[in-house]
Amino acid sequence: MSKFAKLDLGDKIIELPIIEGSENEKGLDISKLRSETGYISYDPGYGNTGSCSSAITYIDGEKGILRYRGIPIEEFNREKPDFLETAYLLIFGKLPNKTELDEYKVLVGNNEHLHEAMKHHFEGFPTTAPPMAMLSSMINTMSCFHPELLERGENEGYCMTASSLLLSKIRTIAAYAYRQSRGMPSIYPIPSLDYAANFLHLMFSLPNKRYEVDPDIEDAMNLIFILHADHEQNCSTSTVRMVGSSQANLFASCSAGVCALWGPLHGGANLAVIKMLEEIHKGDISAEKCIEMAKDKDNPFKLMGFGHRVYKNYDPRARILKKAGDKVLAKLKVKDPLLDIAKKLEEAALKDPYFVERKLFPNVDFYSGIIMRAIGIPTNMFTVLFSIGRLPGWIAQWREQVKTPGVKISRPRQIYTGENKRSYIPMKDRK
Ligand code: CMC
């Protein structure tokens, strides 16, 4: 039976349908609000706005729950699936059987190389070019080389081809962006390596010296990709959907997603955390002093890697990464003072009333950078790795949107606060 909420506008009462998700999340359907009342909803930052319904990822921020297609994130840590298996699950909605996964891996393997003409694009970038700028441009450039994928398709065949191509080439592009900045010669992927191992090879091998991939480091890399794979309607995913809603192609939509992820309040936070920890270390600033600075509204300092729009509890990904960080550093016999500082900051923040009252906990970016740094990933590549991880989510959400009948172009409204009607003043009459 349909349920309704009543909205009393003084001169008029209307009924708003209540919609309910499979985990009992409730929403008010206001799609007829303006046509029936002349009012719009006002929600800057969209903290109270559901832009779509989705069956991909579930988060309960109050309880610190994250599930991909219903499977708790902790199980991905325990079972250690390959990143491509997780990508398959997110994009196609089911865990692949062995044949399906093997076939998908072959497709990804067949797409590893970049067109030679695409490789020349890298030479046009200065060595100081931010890798995120290169990544977003090159994802869009890919559309020039695959006109057959510009027609938007939601069927399984289209998505197999497009997703395997994007997942494969983003890895090669990311590694080439790094190599370009270091003046390193390009190198070819090794088809026998799994996704994460191949990425490490593409980053660090030299033509005359192959990088030996340590299985524990490969596991950590795989885990980082998986933990970032989707996070429902975050800023970059909403951007992908926003661009996709104009019926733009998958490359354009994902390229826009990379740009949205770049900012320090979103994916760029992993880089900002390390910069912050380095400054704290250099300045020998105590955890208590940092907490005071973060609380001071006149001080622009923020505790990067802390707080989240949705989580009002410990981010489950941060919990997993904290443990993984200890393991990686022990394996590599690295004693990173930044990890000690991070742990002290966390301890001080979690007992400070400011952080407790606002429910600010470490998020995914707080510990991921320490692991990537230990592996030898340069800081300006951190958000690029986040992008690789997030790509399956973007593709899955784009596909879900394309498959949904009757999706409208995303076009929010505004409350106009500018000048009322006035006349144009010719230049000669202006003061
Ligand atoms: N340090 C100090 N104070 C904070 C922090 C922080 N990191 N985060 C939030 N607050 C305060 C904020 O000042 C506000 O205080 P008040 O109520 O007195 O005005 C209150 O907590 C609520 O914060 P908000 O900014 O209104 O919350 P939001 O949902 O708009 O922003 C956030 C969420 C993640 C942008 C924010 O917590 C933040 O800037 N954190 C640091 C950057 C970061 O780590 N980003 C990564 C997010 S997780 C991964 C991802 O999405 O990519």
Short mmCIF file of C-alpha atoms in Angstrom, two decimals, residues 3-330:
data_model
loop_
_atom_site.label_atom_id
_atom_site.label_comp_id
_atom_site.label_asym_id
_atom_site.label_seq_id
_atom_site.Cartn_x
_atom_site.Cartn_y
_atom_site.Cartn_z
CA LYS A 3 2.27 5.72 1.92
CA PHE A 4 2.29 9.50 1.82
CA ALA A 5 3.67 12.37 3.87
CA LYS A 6 1.68 15.58 4.09
CA LEU A 7 3.32 18.91 3.30
CA ASP A 8 1.44 21.91 4.65
CA LEU A 9 2.33 25.10 2.78
CA GLY A 10 -0.18 27.28 4.63
CA ASP A 11 -2.58 27.79 1.74
CA LYS A 12 -2.27 24.26 0.40
CA ILE A 13 -1.60 20.76 1.68
CA ILE A 14 -0.13 18.21 -0.68
CA GLU A 15 0.74 14.57 -0.33
CA LEU A 16 4.25 13.37 -1.11
CA PRO A 17 4.70 9.65 -1.82
CA ILE A 18 7.07 7.90 0.58
CA ILE A 19 9.48 5.57 -1.18
CA GLU A 20 11.39 2.85 0.62
CA GLY A 21 14.60 1.02 -0.29
CA SER A 22 15.40 -2.65 0.29
CA GLU A 23 17.20 -1.76 3.56
CA ASN A 24 14.25 0.38 4.73
CA GLU A 25 15.82 3.70 3.81
CA LYS A 26 12.99 6.16 3.40
CA GLY A 27 12.63 9.07 1.01
CA LEU A 28 10.02 11.59 -0.01
CA ASP A 29 9.27 11.68 -3.71
CA ILE A 30 9.16 15.40 -4.50
CA SER A 31 9.29 15.06 -8.28
CA LYS A 32 5.89 16.81 -8.63
CA LEU A 33 6.59 19.43 -5.92
CA ARG A 34 7.23 22.34 -8.27
CA SER A 35 4.48 21.58 -10.76
CA GLU A 36 1.94 21.22 -7.95
CA THR A 37 3.05 24.03 -5.63
CA GLY A 38 5.57 26.34 -7.38
CA TYR A 39 8.11 25.50 -4.64
CA ILE A 40 11.44 23.79 -5.13
CA SER A 41 13.50 21.97 -2.48
CA TYR A 42 16.67 23.73 -1.31
CA ASP A 43 19.56 21.47 -0.35
CA PRO A 44 23.03 22.90 -1.14
CA GLY A 45 25.58 20.08 -1.16
CA TYR A 46 22.69 17.58 -1.64
CA GLY A 47 23.12 16.17 1.88
CA ASN A 48 19.40 15.30 1.98
CA THR A 49 18.81 14.59 -1.68
CA GLY A 50 18.52 11.21 -3.34
CA SER A 51 19.42 11.70 -6.99
CA CYS A 52 18.54 8.16 -8.08
CA SER A 53 17.70 4.72 -6.83
CA SER A 54 20.50 2.20 -7.16
CA ALA A 55 21.06 -1.51 -6.52
CA ILE A 56 24.87 -1.40 -6.54
CA THR A 57 26.27 -0.26 -3.19
CA TYR A 58 24.71 0.05 0.23
CA ILE A 59 26.08 2.26 3.00
CA ASP A 60 24.73 2.70 6.50
CA GLY A 61 26.86 5.61 7.65
CA GLU A 62 25.52 5.54 11.21
CA LYS A 63 26.58 1.91 11.68
CA GLY A 64 29.71 2.05 9.50
CA ILE A 65 28.39 -0.53 7.00
CA LEU A 66 29.49 -0.78 3.38
CA ARG A 67 28.33 -3.53 1.01
CA TYR A 68 28.97 -4.13 -2.67
CA ARG A 69 25.92 -5.78 -4.26
CA GLY A 70 24.92 -6.87 -0.76
CA ILE A 71 28.32 -8.32 0.25
CA PRO A 72 29.95 -6.68 3.30
CA ILE A 73 33.27 -4.99 2.52
CA GLU A 74 35.02 -7.03 5.23
CA GLU A 75 34.41 -10.19 3.18
CA PHE A 76 36.41 -8.77 0.30
CA ASN A 77 39.31 -8.43 2.72
CA ARG A 78 38.85 -11.97 4.02
CA GLU A 79 38.25 -13.74 0.70
CA LYS A 80 40.76 -11.63 -1.26
CA PRO A 81 39.07 -11.72 -4.67
CA ASP A 82 40.92 -10.31 -7.62
CA PHE A 83 40.09 -6.67 -8.36
CA LEU A 84 38.60 -7.70 -11.71
CA GLU A 85 36.26 -10.11 -9.93
CA THR A 86 35.05 -7.22 -7.78
CA ALA A 87 34.70 -5.04 -10.88
CA TYR A 88 32.64 -7.76 -12.57
CA LEU A 89 30.39 -8.03 -9.51
CA LEU A 90 29.77 -4.29 -9.42
CA ILE A 91 29.22 -3.85 -13.16
CA PHE A 92 27.24 -7.00 -13.95
CA GLY A 93 25.57 -7.52 -10.58
CA LYS A 94 26.78 -11.10 -9.91
CA LEU A 95 29.92 -12.88 -8.85
CA PRO A 96 31.40 -14.39 -12.01
CA ASN A 97 31.95 -18.15 -12.18
CA LYS A 98 35.46 -19.33 -13.10
CA THR A 99 34.79 -19.38 -16.87
CA GLU A 100 33.21 -15.94 -16.81
CA LEU A 101 36.07 -14.47 -14.83
CA ASP A 102 38.70 -16.11 -17.01
CA GLU A 103 37.00 -14.77 -20.13
CA TYR A 104 36.78 -11.31 -18.61
CA LYS A 105 40.48 -11.41 -17.73
CA VAL A 106 41.31 -12.36 -21.31
CA LEU A 107 39.31 -9.37 -22.57
CA VAL A 108 41.16 -7.08 -20.16
CA GLY A 109 44.48 -8.63 -21.19
CA ASN A 110 43.72 -8.10 -24.89
CA ASN A 111 43.21 -4.40 -24.29
CA GLU A 112 46.37 -3.64 -22.36
CA HIS A 113 48.21 -1.79 -25.09
CA LEU A 114 47.67 1.78 -26.08
CA HIS A 115 47.41 2.81 -29.71
CA GLU A 116 50.82 4.16 -30.76
CA ALA A 117 49.23 7.50 -31.62
CA MET A 118 47.86 7.69 -28.10
CA LYS A 119 51.31 7.10 -26.70
CA HIS A 120 52.53 10.17 -28.59
CA HIS A 121 50.05 12.28 -26.63
CA PHE A 122 52.12 11.70 -23.50
CA GLU A 123 55.11 13.34 -25.14
CA GLY A 124 53.09 16.56 -25.40
CA PHE A 125 52.75 16.87 -21.63
CA PRO A 126 55.43 18.68 -19.63
CA THR A 127 57.20 16.44 -17.10
CA THR A 128 55.58 18.53 -14.38
CA ALA A 129 52.03 17.78 -15.61
CA PRO A 130 49.77 16.57 -12.78
CA PRO A 131 49.04 12.88 -13.44
CA MET A 132 45.34 13.45 -12.71
CA ALA A 133 45.19 15.96 -15.59
CA MET A 134 46.90 13.45 -17.88
CA LEU A 135 44.58 10.68 -16.75
CA SER A 136 41.39 12.59 -17.36
CA SER A 137 42.57 13.87 -20.77
CA MET A 138 43.73 10.45 -21.90
CA ILE A 139 40.47 8.76 -20.87
CA ASN A 140 38.62 11.27 -23.01
CA THR A 141 41.19 10.85 -25.80
CA MET A 142 40.42 7.12 -25.80
CA SER A 143 37.00 7.95 -27.26
CA CYS A 144 38.77 9.16 -30.46
CA PHE A 145 40.24 5.69 -30.93
CA HIS A 146 37.06 3.73 -30.21
CA PRO A 147 34.24 5.30 -32.22
CA GLU A 148 32.42 1.96 -32.05
CA LEU A 149 31.89 2.57 -28.31
CA LEU A 150 30.52 6.09 -28.58
CA GLU A 151 26.98 4.85 -29.10
CA ARG A 152 25.73 4.27 -25.57
CA GLY A 153 24.90 0.66 -24.96
CA GLU A 154 23.54 -0.97 -21.85
CA ASN A 155 23.53 -4.56 -23.06
CA GLU A 156 26.00 -7.03 -21.64
CA GLY A 157 28.06 -7.22 -24.85
CA TYR A 158 28.66 -3.47 -24.96
CA CYS A 159 29.51 -3.37 -21.27
CA MET A 160 31.89 -6.34 -21.50
CA THR A 161 33.82 -4.64 -24.29
CA ALA A 162 33.72 -1.10 -22.93
CA SER A 163 34.45 -1.98 -19.29
CA SER A 164 37.31 -4.38 -20.08
CA LEU A 165 38.84 -1.81 -22.40
CA LEU A 166 38.59 1.04 -19.89
CA LEU A 167 39.76 -1.03 -16.92
CA SER A 168 42.72 -2.26 -18.89
CA LYS A 169 43.78 0.99 -20.48
CA ILE A 170 43.36 3.15 -17.36
CA ARG A 171 46.09 1.07 -15.75
CA THR A 172 48.45 1.50 -18.70
CA ILE A 173 47.67 5.24 -18.93
CA ALA A 174 48.25 5.73 -15.20
CA ALA A 175 51.62 4.01 -15.33
CA TYR A 176 52.65 5.90 -18.47
CA ALA A 177 51.70 9.19 -16.81
CA TYR A 178 54.10 8.33 -14.01
CA ARG A 179 56.83 7.20 -16.40
CA GLN A 180 56.44 10.36 -18.47
CA SER A 181 56.97 12.51 -15.36
CA ARG A 182 60.15 10.55 -14.59
CA GLY A 183 61.43 10.38 -18.16
CA MET A 184 61.25 6.57 -18.00
CA PRO A 185 60.88 4.57 -21.24
CA SER A 186 57.49 3.00 -21.85
CA ILE A 187 57.14 -0.68 -21.12
CA TYR A 188 54.61 -3.36 -22.09
CA PRO A 189 52.23 -5.17 -19.75
CA ILE A 190 52.79 -8.87 -19.03
CA PRO A 191 49.59 -10.80 -19.82
CA SER A 192 50.33 -13.57 -17.31
CA LEU A 193 50.26 -11.15 -14.36
CA ASP A 194 47.09 -10.35 -12.45
CA TYR A 195 45.69 -6.84 -12.48
CA ALA A 196 47.47 -5.35 -9.46
CA ALA A 197 50.77 -7.11 -10.17
CA ASN A 198 50.70 -5.91 -13.76
CA PHE A 199 50.14 -2.37 -12.56
CA LEU A 200 53.19 -2.57 -10.29
CA HIS A 201 55.21 -3.99 -13.18
CA LEU A 202 54.03 -1.19 -15.50
CA MET A 203 55.00 1.39 -12.90
CA PHE A 204 58.38 0.14 -11.82
CA SER A 205 59.96 -2.27 -14.34
CA LEU A 206 62.68 -1.06 -16.65
CA PRO A 207 63.37 -2.51 -20.10
CA ASN A 208 66.54 -4.09 -18.73
CA LYS A 209 65.31 -4.85 -15.21
CA ARG A 210 61.98 -6.43 -14.35
CA TYR A 211 60.35 -5.38 -11.09
CA GLU A 212 59.81 -8.47 -8.96
CA VAL A 213 56.30 -8.30 -7.54
CA ASP A 214 56.14 -9.38 -3.90
CA PRO A 215 52.84 -11.28 -3.35
CA ASP A 216 52.10 -9.37 -0.12
CA ILE A 217 52.57 -6.04 -1.90
CA GLU A 218 50.40 -7.25 -4.76
CA ASP A 219 47.74 -8.20 -2.18
CA ALA A 220 47.91 -4.74 -0.64
CA MET A 221 47.60 -3.06 -4.04
CA ASN A 222 44.67 -5.31 -4.94
CA LEU A 223 43.02 -4.48 -1.60
CA ILE A 224 43.43 -0.74 -2.15
CA PHE A 225 41.77 -1.00 -5.56
CA ILE A 226 38.90 -3.10 -4.16
CA LEU A 227 38.23 -0.84 -1.18
CA HIS A 228 37.87 2.14 -3.51
CA ALA A 229 35.74 0.32 -6.10
CA ASP A 230 32.40 1.99 -5.39
CA HIS A 231 30.84 4.24 -2.79
CA GLU A 232 27.34 5.01 -4.10
CA GLN A 233 26.51 8.63 -4.98
CA ASN A 234 29.76 10.39 -3.94
CA CYS A 235 30.95 13.53 -5.74
CA SER A 236 32.78 11.82 -8.63
CA THR A 237 30.11 9.16 -9.17
CA SER A 238 27.40 11.80 -9.14
CA THR A 239 29.50 13.68 -11.70
CA VAL A 240 29.67 10.57 -13.90
CA ARG A 241 25.89 10.24 -13.65
CA MET A 242 25.36 13.96 -14.19
CA VAL A 243 27.44 13.94 -17.38
CA GLY A 244 25.89 10.62 -18.45
CA SER A 245 22.40 12.07 -17.97
CA SER A 246 22.97 14.33 -20.99
CA GLN A 247 23.52 11.04 -22.90
CA ALA A 248 27.26 11.70 -23.11
CA ASN A 249 29.38 8.61 -23.77
CA LEU A 250 31.14 6.47 -21.18
CA PHE A 251 34.62 7.91 -21.83
CA ALA A 252 33.44 11.52 -21.40
CA SER A 253 31.52 10.59 -18.26
CA CYS A 254 34.45 8.76 -16.62
CA SER A 255 36.90 11.46 -17.63
CA ALA A 256 34.68 13.97 -15.79
CA GLY A 257 34.64 11.58 -12.82
CA VAL A 258 38.45 11.76 -12.63
CA CYS A 259 38.28 15.57 -12.52
CA ALA A 260 35.75 15.52 -9.68
CA LEU A 261 37.84 13.01 -7.75
CA TRP A 262 40.92 15.22 -7.98
CA GLY A 263 39.80 17.72 -5.31
CA PRO A 264 41.23 17.48 -1.77
CA LEU A 265 37.78 17.10 -0.19
CA HIS A 266 37.27 13.93 -2.23
CA GLY A 267 39.95 11.59 -3.68
CA GLY A 268 42.67 14.22 -3.44
CA ALA A 269 42.47 13.82 0.34
CA ASN A 270 44.85 10.81 0.22
CA LEU A 271 47.59 13.11 -1.06
CA ALA A 272 46.56 15.93 1.31
CA VAL A 273 46.85 13.55 4.28
CA ILE A 274 50.47 12.71 3.50
CA LYS A 275 51.34 16.37 2.93
CA MET A 276 49.76 17.18 6.30
CA LEU A 277 51.60 14.36 8.09
CA GLU A 278 54.89 15.44 6.52
CA GLU A 279 54.39 19.00 7.72
CA ILE A 280 53.50 17.82 11.20
CA HIS A 281 56.63 15.67 11.21
CA LYS A 282 58.88 18.42 9.88
CA GLY A 283 57.51 20.98 12.34
CA ASP A 284 57.53 18.47 15.19
CA ILE A 285 53.94 19.49 16.00
CA SER A 286 52.19 17.46 18.69
CA ALA A 287 48.93 15.61 18.02
CA GLU A 288 47.20 17.78 20.62
CA LYS A 289 48.34 20.98 18.88
CA CYS A 290 47.01 19.65 15.54
CA ILE A 291 43.67 18.88 17.10
CA GLU A 292 43.51 22.42 18.51
CA MET A 293 44.35 23.83 15.06
CA ALA A 294 41.69 21.67 13.39
CA LYS A 295 39.06 22.89 15.88
CA ASP A 296 39.93 26.55 15.47
CA LYS A 297 37.42 28.04 13.02
CA ASP A 298 39.82 30.91 12.25
CA ASN A 299 42.51 28.46 11.21
CA PRO A 300 42.14 26.94 7.71
CA PHE A 301 43.87 23.76 8.94
CA LYS A 302 41.63 20.70 8.72
CA LEU A 303 42.40 17.19 9.81
CA MET A 304 42.62 15.68 6.34
CA GLY A 305 41.45 12.07 6.11
CA PHE A 306 38.90 12.75 8.85
CA GLY A 307 35.17 13.21 8.55
CA HIS A 308 32.74 12.03 5.94
CA ARG A 309 29.42 13.18 4.54
CA VAL A 310 27.85 9.76 5.04
CA TYR A 311 29.86 7.94 7.74
CA LYS A 312 29.06 9.06 11.25
CA ASN A 313 31.04 6.09 12.50
CA TYR A 314 34.43 4.58 11.70
CA ASP A 315 34.78 4.19 7.92
CA PRO A 316 35.02 0.38 7.51
CA ARG A 317 37.57 0.84 4.71
CA ALA A 318 39.85 2.84 7.03
CA ARG A 319 39.67 0.06 9.63
CA ILE A 320 40.83 -2.49 7.03
CA LEU A 321 43.55 -0.22 5.67
CA LYS A 322 44.94 0.57 9.11
CA LYS A 323 45.61 -3.14 9.68
CA ALA A 324 46.89 -3.63 6.14
CA GLY A 325 49.29 -0.72 6.65
CA ASP A 326 50.87 -2.40 9.67
CA LYS A 327 51.33 -5.58 7.62
CA VAL A 328 52.86 -3.88 4.58
CA LEU A 329 55.27 -1.79 6.62
CA ALA A 330 56.36 -4.85 8.61
#
